[in-house]
Amino acid sequence: MKVGQLSADGIERRSGVSLWRQIADKILHAIAIGDFTENAALPPEVALAERYGVNRHTVRNAISALVREGVLRAEQGRGTFVLSRKRLSYPIGARTRFSTGLQGQTTERHIVLLASSVEPASQRVAEGLGLPKGADVIRLETRGEADGRPVSRAAGWFEARRFAGIDAAMAETGSITASLARFGIDDYLRQSTVLSARHADAADLADLDLQPGAIVLVTVAVNVTPDGQPIQFSESRFPAERVELKLSAL
Amino acid sequence: MKVGQLSADGIERRSGVSLWRQIADKILHAIAIGDFTENAALPPEVALAERYGVNRHTVRNAISALVREGVLRAEQGRGTFVLSRKRLSYPIGARTRFSTGLQGQTTERHIVLLASSVEPASQRVAEGLGLPKGADVIRLETRGEADGRPVSRAAGWFEARRFAGIDAAMAETGSITASLARFGIDDYLRQSTVLSARHADAADLADLDLQPGAIVLVTVAVNVTPDGQPIQFSESRFPAERVELKLSAL
DNA sequence: TAAATTTGTCTATTGATATAGACAACTATA
DNA sequence: TATAGTTGTCTATATCAATAGACAAATTTA
């Protein structure tokens, strides 16, 4: 049995992160980068325990957490096997579109409109859209799903005057691009993207179906028309264990 | 005392991540996004304990960890104050350069060459550089520092035949750009960047001076000459609590 | 079929994490 | 100079995390 795929070190005691959680993260990472393909067998519990210098029960704790998450499947007498697949690669470039970006990687993908509202623009939204602070903006809360699993959770803001009714269009079409087309926007470009990462908070855990301790990638972006008018300000969260971002020059 | 800057929820019990570590992360995040500026006073311990629904001792645990990290300073009778500053914004675009990218954000920045070696190209390095697998490549291990704090940790691979001696050039100049110039490369472009995030492992903790549980942003990138020849394959790690990545179109 | 391998379950013990309460030490302010 | 507000320290207790060992249950292999 080849065990070399899981890095041996990186287990820290008294760190505030339990050993079983650290080991679970290592297994998740190994799967995410493709070191374990679907249906591959994990090394046996005793081997993992020895590798990380912990008790077998601690390894079992990590594995049972991943079994609960639906990442692994344990079979008594046989072994423990990988269920989930490699990370999706989500492209970010001048023309970043949800559906086309994941083409070829998933058999199915769509955006669900979770909620929408009209609200006064906060400081950063106003700055991003080039509006006065407090101007009315429409907020769309959406979740991206691919093959039935959540892969993104986003909030998008649009100038309310110009895009009145975009919430209905979004509910109907399930596509930002198609919704914007109804307002005469045939093309738009990604002007700026700021990227960060943090631990998932309670909302992320619920929205993206994650377990506590998971990491989310966060992008804050502005989309503009080809002549430079800002039309959309957005903040998106991606589960780092399921998605990587592929930055394409353009 | 204004307490609204720290989000109230997101504290998960029995998650494998201790409450004090979760609270420490929240405080770090609030500082990182600029909700607490330098020298600002944190809410008093009792207020934080009430806000998160935990015991005061648990909050004290979180704070003392951040004091050890050099992020906070506690003064008996007065309060607890913020030492560290806002996250650096590291630009990534067609022409991604370490030093120029941080201009204006730091008074000082430089790259340290930690180690170099010649090795056969692994699968992914060979693919990235367009070489046969196993071809000799030079690996440069570097750390980027700004105002005395580590902000990046990178491994870069170059074709050994073409760039023999680039390790010496790097040690001398402290600049990838300057080193490449000695080989007649006056300009180079970022061809591709793949971005992910994970928990820091033991090596990251040591190299980037982080505490267990910290998050690192990871970029895997290929640089090419203007006519498209791959010259450098690199993997860089950034501490998410100190750096955000600003993706610039171009 | 027997032996080896692997996951599942149980008991017991130790150390880290979290709660609870009380009070000391220090600072700023009325 | 009191008083209120804040951090620092101590004791005690309960719960979670991790270790240790033993054996059962299921599967594969010799």
XYZ file of C-alpha atoms (C1' of nucleotides) in Angstrom:
560
model
C 0.000 0.000 0.000
C 1.417 3.347 -1.007
C 1.206 5.812 1.821
C 3.551 8.493 0.628
C 0.755 10.657 -0.684
C -0.108 12.070 2.701
C 2.511 14.413 4.083
C 3.742 13.138 7.397
C 4.306 16.361 9.271
C 2.141 19.323 10.011
C 0.376 17.862 12.997
C 0.512 20.411 15.772
C -0.503 19.756 19.329
C -2.031 22.354 21.660
C -2.795 24.517 18.656
C -6.480 25.007 19.326
C -7.170 22.734 16.370
C -7.744 19.140 17.402
C -5.530 16.429 15.953
C -8.437 14.636 14.332
C -9.469 17.844 12.575
C -5.934 18.412 11.298
C -5.728 14.878 9.980
C -9.137 15.181 8.347
C -7.928 18.366 6.639
C -4.832 16.576 5.358
C -6.914 13.794 3.869
C -9.278 16.321 2.310
C -6.343 18.164 0.806
C -4.771 15.010 -0.578
C -8.051 14.151 -2.256
C -8.537 17.694 -3.492
C -5.193 17.810 -5.287
C -5.831 14.432 -6.840
C -3.480 12.250 -4.787
C -6.410 9.938 -4.123
C -8.762 9.390 -6.992
C -12.346 8.314 -6.659
C -12.777 4.846 -5.091
C -9.134 4.717 -4.075
C -8.413 3.021 -0.764
C -7.039 5.062 2.097
C -4.102 3.560 4.004
C -5.378 1.440 6.911
C -6.047 3.156 10.214
C -3.003 1.706 11.955
C -0.721 2.925 9.169
C -2.182 6.427 9.339
C -1.895 6.463 13.123
C 1.756 5.515 12.905
C 2.416 8.007 10.131
C 1.042 10.916 12.134
C 2.264 9.676 15.466
C -1.194 9.527 16.996
C -3.480 6.876 18.405
C -5.633 4.845 16.081
C -8.752 6.233 17.745
C -7.697 9.732 16.768
C -7.420 8.678 13.139
C -10.814 7.018 13.424
C -12.232 10.290 14.658
C -10.898 12.092 11.594
C -12.216 9.418 9.254
C -15.648 9.302 10.836
C -15.940 13.075 10.418
C -15.195 12.684 6.711
C -17.635 9.789 6.453
C -20.315 12.052 7.959
C -19.334 14.684 5.401
C -19.791 12.213 2.593
C -16.152 12.326 1.526
C -15.205 8.790 2.558
C -16.924 5.434 2.841
C -15.680 2.889 5.397
C -16.322 -0.852 4.960
C -15.626 -3.196 7.797
C -12.976 -5.724 6.899
C -12.246 -4.095 3.540
C -10.965 -0.615 4.058
C -11.868 3.046 3.709
C -12.515 4.479 0.281
C -12.696 7.865 -1.360
C -16.083 9.040 -2.568
C -15.596 12.620 -3.616
C -13.680 13.815 -6.594
C -11.009 16.293 -7.517
C -11.523 19.991 -6.996
C -13.288 21.957 -9.667
C -11.172 24.578 -11.361
C -13.103 27.823 -11.559
C -11.657 30.222 -14.120
C -11.402 33.928 -13.372
C -10.530 36.277 -16.179
C -11.826 39.217 -18.129
C -15.006 37.333 -18.996
C -15.835 35.351 -15.893
C -19.097 33.426 -16.285
C -20.352 30.747 -13.952
C -21.805 28.232 -16.341
C -19.300 28.327 -19.175
C -16.416 28.313 -16.723
C -17.263 24.869 -15.418
C -18.125 23.344 -18.776
C -16.482 19.991 -19.252
C -15.826 19.543 -15.537
C -19.396 18.840 -14.490
C -22.389 17.302 -16.174
C -24.731 19.835 -14.655
C -24.472 23.287 -13.097
C -26.833 26.103 -12.311
C -27.355 29.159 -10.152
C -30.131 29.349 -7.565
C -31.515 32.734 -6.522
C -31.846 32.511 -2.747
C -33.087 36.017 -1.976
C -33.205 39.527 -3.314
C -33.780 42.935 -1.794
C -33.462 46.651 -2.377
C -31.213 48.467 0.053
C -29.115 51.618 0.344
C -25.577 51.108 -0.895
C -22.938 50.611 1.768
C -19.639 52.431 1.502
C -17.825 49.700 -0.392
C -20.726 48.850 -2.682
C -21.154 52.528 -3.553
C -17.439 52.853 -4.258
C -17.419 49.748 -6.406
C -20.378 50.860 -8.488
C -19.418 54.529 -8.604
C -22.657 55.591 -6.916
C -23.252 57.992 -4.044
C -23.321 56.211 -0.698
C -26.873 55.270 0.252
C -28.172 55.131 -3.320
C -30.695 52.331 -3.879
C -29.153 49.072 -5.027
C -30.627 45.634 -5.684
C -28.922 42.776 -3.894
C -29.108 39.246 -5.285
C -28.105 36.363 -3.058
C -27.213 33.314 -5.114
C -25.729 29.869 -4.802
C -23.895 28.061 -7.570
C -24.303 24.295 -7.724
C -22.514 21.716 -9.812
C -23.601 18.091 -9.936
C -25.784 18.772 -6.920
C -23.061 20.178 -4.698
C -22.742 23.833 -3.708
C -19.626 25.370 -5.246
C -20.203 29.073 -4.684
C -22.253 31.484 -2.628
C -22.422 35.049 -3.845
C -23.994 38.417 -3.191
C -24.277 40.754 -6.175
C -25.282 44.407 -6.137
C -26.768 46.367 -9.071
C -27.911 49.983 -9.369
C -31.645 49.830 -8.609
C -32.698 52.526 -11.065
C -30.967 51.034 -14.041
C -31.667 47.368 -13.310
C -35.174 47.414 -11.818
C -36.586 43.910 -12.180
C -33.282 42.093 -12.495
C -34.297 39.942 -9.517
C -37.278 38.606 -11.464
C -35.106 38.068 -14.547
C -32.576 36.198 -12.457
C -35.266 34.006 -10.885
C -36.584 33.198 -14.336
C -33.362 32.638 -16.271
C -30.985 31.429 -13.546
C -28.205 33.369 -15.215
C -26.614 36.731 -14.502
C -25.494 37.022 -18.099
C -28.991 36.352 -19.435
C -30.513 38.753 -16.932
C -28.161 41.545 -17.874
C -28.933 40.916 -21.537
C -32.517 41.983 -20.838
C -31.166 45.372 -19.919
C -29.197 45.692 -23.120
C -25.911 44.467 -21.672
C -24.562 42.058 -24.275
C -21.065 41.922 -22.878
C -19.301 42.801 -19.664
C -15.796 42.520 -18.300
C -14.226 41.770 -14.971
C -12.585 45.026 -13.933
C -11.080 44.036 -10.609
C -10.916 41.057 -8.302
C -9.584 41.006 -4.762
C -9.001 37.613 -3.285
C -8.692 36.397 0.284
C -9.278 33.298 2.376
C -10.715 32.671 5.834
C -12.416 30.061 7.930
C -16.023 29.444 7.058
C -18.476 31.181 9.382
C -21.855 29.824 10.430
C -23.561 31.205 7.330
C -20.984 29.644 5.026
C -21.326 26.293 6.747
C -25.062 26.282 6.146
C -25.023 27.778 2.636
C -22.210 25.662 1.240
C -22.888 22.485 3.199
C -19.501 22.539 4.913
C -18.195 21.250 8.212
C -16.772 23.558 10.900
C -13.140 24.413 10.270
C -13.546 24.512 6.501
C -11.843 27.249 4.510
C -13.564 29.559 2.031
C -11.966 31.557 -0.754
C -13.499 35.023 -0.995
C -13.488 37.212 -4.087
C -14.690 40.795 -4.203
C -15.117 41.903 -7.779
C -16.480 44.633 -10.031
C -17.896 43.953 -13.482
C -18.055 46.742 -16.032
C -19.419 47.292 -19.534
C -16.856 47.274 -22.357
C -16.749 51.071 -22.142
C -15.985 50.981 -18.437
C -19.296 51.652 -16.659
C -19.553 49.623 -13.440
C -22.672 47.454 -13.477
C -22.144 44.817 -10.797
C -20.333 44.622 -7.486
C -20.072 41.166 -5.992
C -18.679 39.161 -3.127
C -18.382 35.424 -3.738
C -17.366 32.619 -1.434
C -16.000 29.290 -2.669
C -15.376 26.185 -0.559
C -11.598 25.707 -0.821
C -11.945 21.952 -0.472
C -14.094 21.726 -3.599
C -12.954 24.606 -5.775
C -9.699 26.152 -6.911
C -9.572 29.409 -8.829
C -7.795 29.476 -12.149
C -6.692 32.979 -13.009
C -6.464 33.487 -16.718
C -4.696 36.398 -18.255
C -6.609 37.931 -21.047
C -17.543 51.197 23.240
C -18.411 50.077 19.767
C -18.467 46.328 19.498
C -20.316 45.899 16.231
C -17.175 45.308 14.229
C -16.847 41.687 15.273
C -19.479 39.394 13.841
C -21.399 37.710 16.614
C -22.001 34.299 15.147
C -19.791 31.670 13.637
C -18.674 30.101 16.889
C -19.090 26.365 16.526
C -18.786 23.928 19.383
C -17.483 20.366 19.023
C -16.025 21.289 15.637
C -12.485 20.143 16.293
C -11.455 23.785 16.442
C -11.356 25.156 19.975
C -13.484 28.168 20.835
C -10.477 30.300 21.722
C -8.898 29.578 18.340
C -12.117 30.506 16.530
C -12.372 33.764 18.447
C -8.711 34.547 17.790
C -9.355 33.986 14.092
C -12.317 36.359 14.173
C -10.245 39.079 15.779
C -7.453 38.514 13.272
C -9.926 38.760 10.443
C -11.474 41.951 11.791
C -8.025 43.506 11.983
C -7.046 42.201 8.571
C -10.017 43.816 6.830
C -9.388 47.079 8.635
C -12.226 47.044 11.168
C -9.642 47.718 13.862
C -6.898 50.125 12.949
C -3.516 50.210 14.599
C -3.642 51.120 18.318
C -7.415 50.718 18.421
C -8.818 49.274 21.631
C -10.502 45.899 21.525
C -13.838 45.600 23.345
C -13.269 44.564 26.980
C -13.047 40.853 27.731
C -16.439 40.658 29.409
C -18.108 42.259 26.390
C -16.437 39.812 24.016
C -17.363 36.882 26.232
C -20.996 37.958 26.214
C -20.963 38.590 22.472
C -19.713 35.106 21.667
C -21.603 33.396 24.460
C -18.470 32.003 26.070
C -16.704 32.370 29.364
C -14.374 35.278 29.919
C -11.464 32.861 30.380
C -12.032 31.527 26.902
C -11.769 35.022 25.467
C -8.627 35.560 27.505
C -7.183 32.406 25.955
C -7.815 33.791 22.478
C -6.322 37.168 23.360
C -3.235 35.715 24.990
C -2.569 33.667 21.854
C -2.695 36.848 19.780
C -0.484 38.649 22.280
C 2.060 35.854 21.883
C 1.770 36.273 18.124
C 2.500 39.974 18.431
C -0.879 41.025 17.066
C -2.291 42.518 20.280
C -0.914 44.247 23.349
C -2.769 43.942 26.670
C -2.354 46.550 29.420
C -3.701 45.837 32.846
C -6.307 48.360 33.875
C -6.401 50.035 30.447
C -7.453 47.565 27.823
C -6.221 45.499 24.900
C -4.866 47.224 21.827
C -4.125 46.355 18.221
C -0.512 46.281 17.130
C -0.558 44.909 13.608
C -1.856 46.628 10.558
C -4.095 46.014 7.597
C -3.375 43.244 5.131
C -1.009 43.927 2.286
C -2.572 43.790 -1.134
C -0.375 41.764 -3.452
C -1.158 42.385 -7.106
C -1.251 39.512 -9.586
C -1.432 40.280 -13.263
C 0.429 39.795 -16.522
C 3.525 41.409 -15.036
C 3.645 40.175 -11.469
C 6.774 41.409 -9.664
C 7.376 41.147 -5.958
C 9.022 44.438 -5.184
C 7.074 46.800 -7.406
C 3.802 45.165 -6.384
C 4.132 46.225 -2.782
C 5.447 49.714 -3.491
C 3.647 52.314 -1.448
C 2.335 49.752 1.032
C 5.595 49.073 2.827
C 8.708 51.085 3.507
C 10.930 48.124 2.841
C 10.682 44.776 1.076
C 13.087 42.197 -0.239
C 13.460 38.570 -1.218
C 15.729 36.176 0.657
C 17.176 33.144 -1.093
C 16.830 30.312 1.405
C 18.186 27.428 -0.641
C 18.814 26.264 -4.164
C 19.384 22.909 -5.788
C 19.455 21.072 -9.076
C 16.963 18.251 -9.404
C 15.096 16.247 -12.014
C 11.815 17.858 -12.991
C 8.717 16.340 -11.443
C 5.660 15.693 -13.544
C 3.996 19.025 -12.903
C 7.189 21.081 -13.152
C 8.046 19.417 -16.442
C 4.558 20.085 -17.764
C 4.678 23.690 -16.666
C 8.038 24.347 -18.276
C 7.404 22.260 -21.363
C 10.354 19.986 -20.626
C 10.626 16.183 -20.641
C 9.962 14.704 -17.229
C 13.192 14.234 -15.306
C 15.091 16.975 -17.134
C 17.436 18.930 -14.861
C 15.895 21.993 -13.296
C 17.174 24.520 -10.769
C 14.976 25.070 -7.762
C 15.124 28.343 -5.833
C 13.512 28.500 -2.410
C 12.754 32.072 -1.430
C 10.969 34.106 1.173
C 9.514 37.564 0.602
C 9.643 39.967 3.503
C 8.070 43.374 3.940
C 8.882 45.636 6.858
C 10.530 42.694 8.542
C 7.575 40.317 8.318
C 7.375 37.294 6.027
C 4.707 37.810 3.368
C 5.462 35.003 0.942
C 7.310 31.724 0.647
C 7.968 30.424 -2.821
C 9.664 27.687 -4.780
C 10.640 28.525 -8.341
C 11.919 26.115 -11.018
C 14.046 27.027 -14.051
C 15.508 24.903 -16.834
C 19.020 24.067 -15.631
C 20.713 24.200 -19.032
C 19.412 27.605 -19.965
C 19.683 29.252 -16.563
C 22.852 27.762 -15.092
C 24.024 30.095 -12.348
C 20.698 31.767 -11.689
C 21.005 30.713 -8.058
C 24.160 32.799 -7.689
C 22.525 35.707 -9.495
C 19.536 35.480 -7.196
C 21.714 35.387 -4.090
C 23.546 38.453 -5.347
C 20.684 40.589 -6.629
C 17.805 39.449 -4.446
C 15.503 39.778 -7.424
C 14.093 37.273 -9.885
C 13.633 39.988 -12.456
C 17.257 41.131 -12.166
C 18.512 37.537 -12.263
C 16.574 36.748 -15.408
C 17.925 39.906 -16.994
C 21.408 38.388 -16.812
C 20.179 35.670 -19.109
C 18.842 38.131 -21.619
C 15.271 38.070 -20.353
C 14.210 41.700 -20.273
C 10.514 41.029 -19.922
C 8.303 38.135 -18.941
C 4.606 37.564 -18.522
C 2.417 35.576 -16.180
C 0.886 32.902 -18.359
C -1.257 31.086 -15.853
C -2.051 31.161 -12.142
C -3.971 28.562 -10.178
C -5.080 29.577 -6.748
C -6.108 27.578 -3.702
C -6.137 27.830 0.079
C -5.390 25.420 2.890
C -4.305 25.289 6.486
C -0.657 26.035 7.080
C 1.472 22.937 7.561
C 4.516 22.688 9.821
C 6.841 24.077 7.149
C 4.577 27.062 6.531
C 4.351 27.778 10.237
C 8.115 27.940 10.506
C 8.816 29.717 7.218
C 6.123 32.360 7.531
C 6.177 32.783 11.291
C 2.563 31.709 11.706
C 0.596 30.081 14.483
C -1.078 26.681 14.091
C -4.476 26.959 12.434
C -3.404 29.779 10.142
C -4.487 29.766 6.502
C -2.190 30.079 3.511
C -3.108 31.130 -0.007
C -1.291 29.028 -2.576
C -0.572 30.063 -6.159
C 0.910 27.812 -8.804
C 2.055 29.857 -11.773
C 3.990 29.777 -15.031
C 5.931 32.754 -16.354
C 6.746 32.986 -20.053
C 8.738 35.230 -22.356
C 6.722 37.651 -24.489
C 6.882 35.133 -27.331
C 5.474 32.381 -25.138
C 8.464 30.296 -24.026
C 7.982 29.034 -20.458
C 10.879 30.139 -18.250
C 9.695 29.751 -14.676
C 7.327 27.446 -12.833
C 6.532 28.480 -9.272
C 4.512 27.633 -6.213
C 4.027 30.471 -3.736
C 2.410 30.524 -0.332
C 1.010 33.675 1.268
C -0.228 34.018 4.860
C -3.915 34.873 4.424
C -3.940 36.909 7.608
C -1.309 39.290 6.267
C -1.816 39.285 2.516
C -4.671 39.499 0.065
C -4.194 38.967 -3.640
C -5.367 41.662 -6.010
C -5.996 40.256 -9.439
C -5.502 42.841 -12.124
C -6.755 42.307 -15.594
C -4.512 43.210 -18.454
C -10.842 -23.644 5.969
C -7.487 -21.156 8.494
C -4.834 -17.062 8.854
C -4.078 -12.374 8.072
C -5.946 -7.884 7.462
C -9.028 -4.334 8.394
C -12.896 -1.787 10.487
C -16.125 -1.559 14.697
C -16.956 -1.333 19.707
C -16.005 -1.237 24.489
C -13.603 0.245 28.968
C -10.347 3.071 31.400
C -7.161 6.898 32.040
C -4.825 11.290 31.124
C -4.454 15.938 29.462
C -6.478 20.002 27.147
C -10.537 22.923 26.793
C -14.348 25.478 28.805
C -17.167 27.087 32.638
C -17.861 29.336 37.188
C -16.763 32.414 40.778
C -13.890 35.310 43.519
C -10.609 38.684 44.180
C -6.157 41.271 43.246
C -3.766 44.888 40.533
C -3.764 48.648 37.731
C -5.797 52.837 35.216
C -8.757 56.582 34.325
C -12.217 59.591 35.900
C -15.735 61.896 38.723
C -9.511 60.256 46.844
C -13.088 57.261 46.033
C -15.240 54.738 42.288
C -15.893 52.402 38.114
C -13.814 49.857 34.590
C -10.340 46.912 33.026
C -6.767 43.115 32.913
C -4.332 39.432 35.868
C -4.443 35.363 38.879
C -6.209 31.725 41.541
C -9.244 27.548 42.685
C -12.602 24.172 41.383
C -15.399 21.449 38.276
C -17.237 19.516 33.971
C -16.656 18.222 29.233
C -13.979 17.212 25.119
C -9.781 15.268 23.002
C -6.303 11.808 22.962
C -4.027 7.606 24.573
C -3.978 2.627 25.711
C -5.435 -1.980 25.348
C -8.500 -5.649 24.265
C -11.517 -8.074 21.455
C -15.488 -8.565 18.038
C -17.006 -8.575 13.165
C -16.310 -8.635 8.408
C -13.378 -9.409 4.319
C -9.581 -11.099 1.688
C -5.847 -14.247 0.948
C -3.053 -18.353 1.434
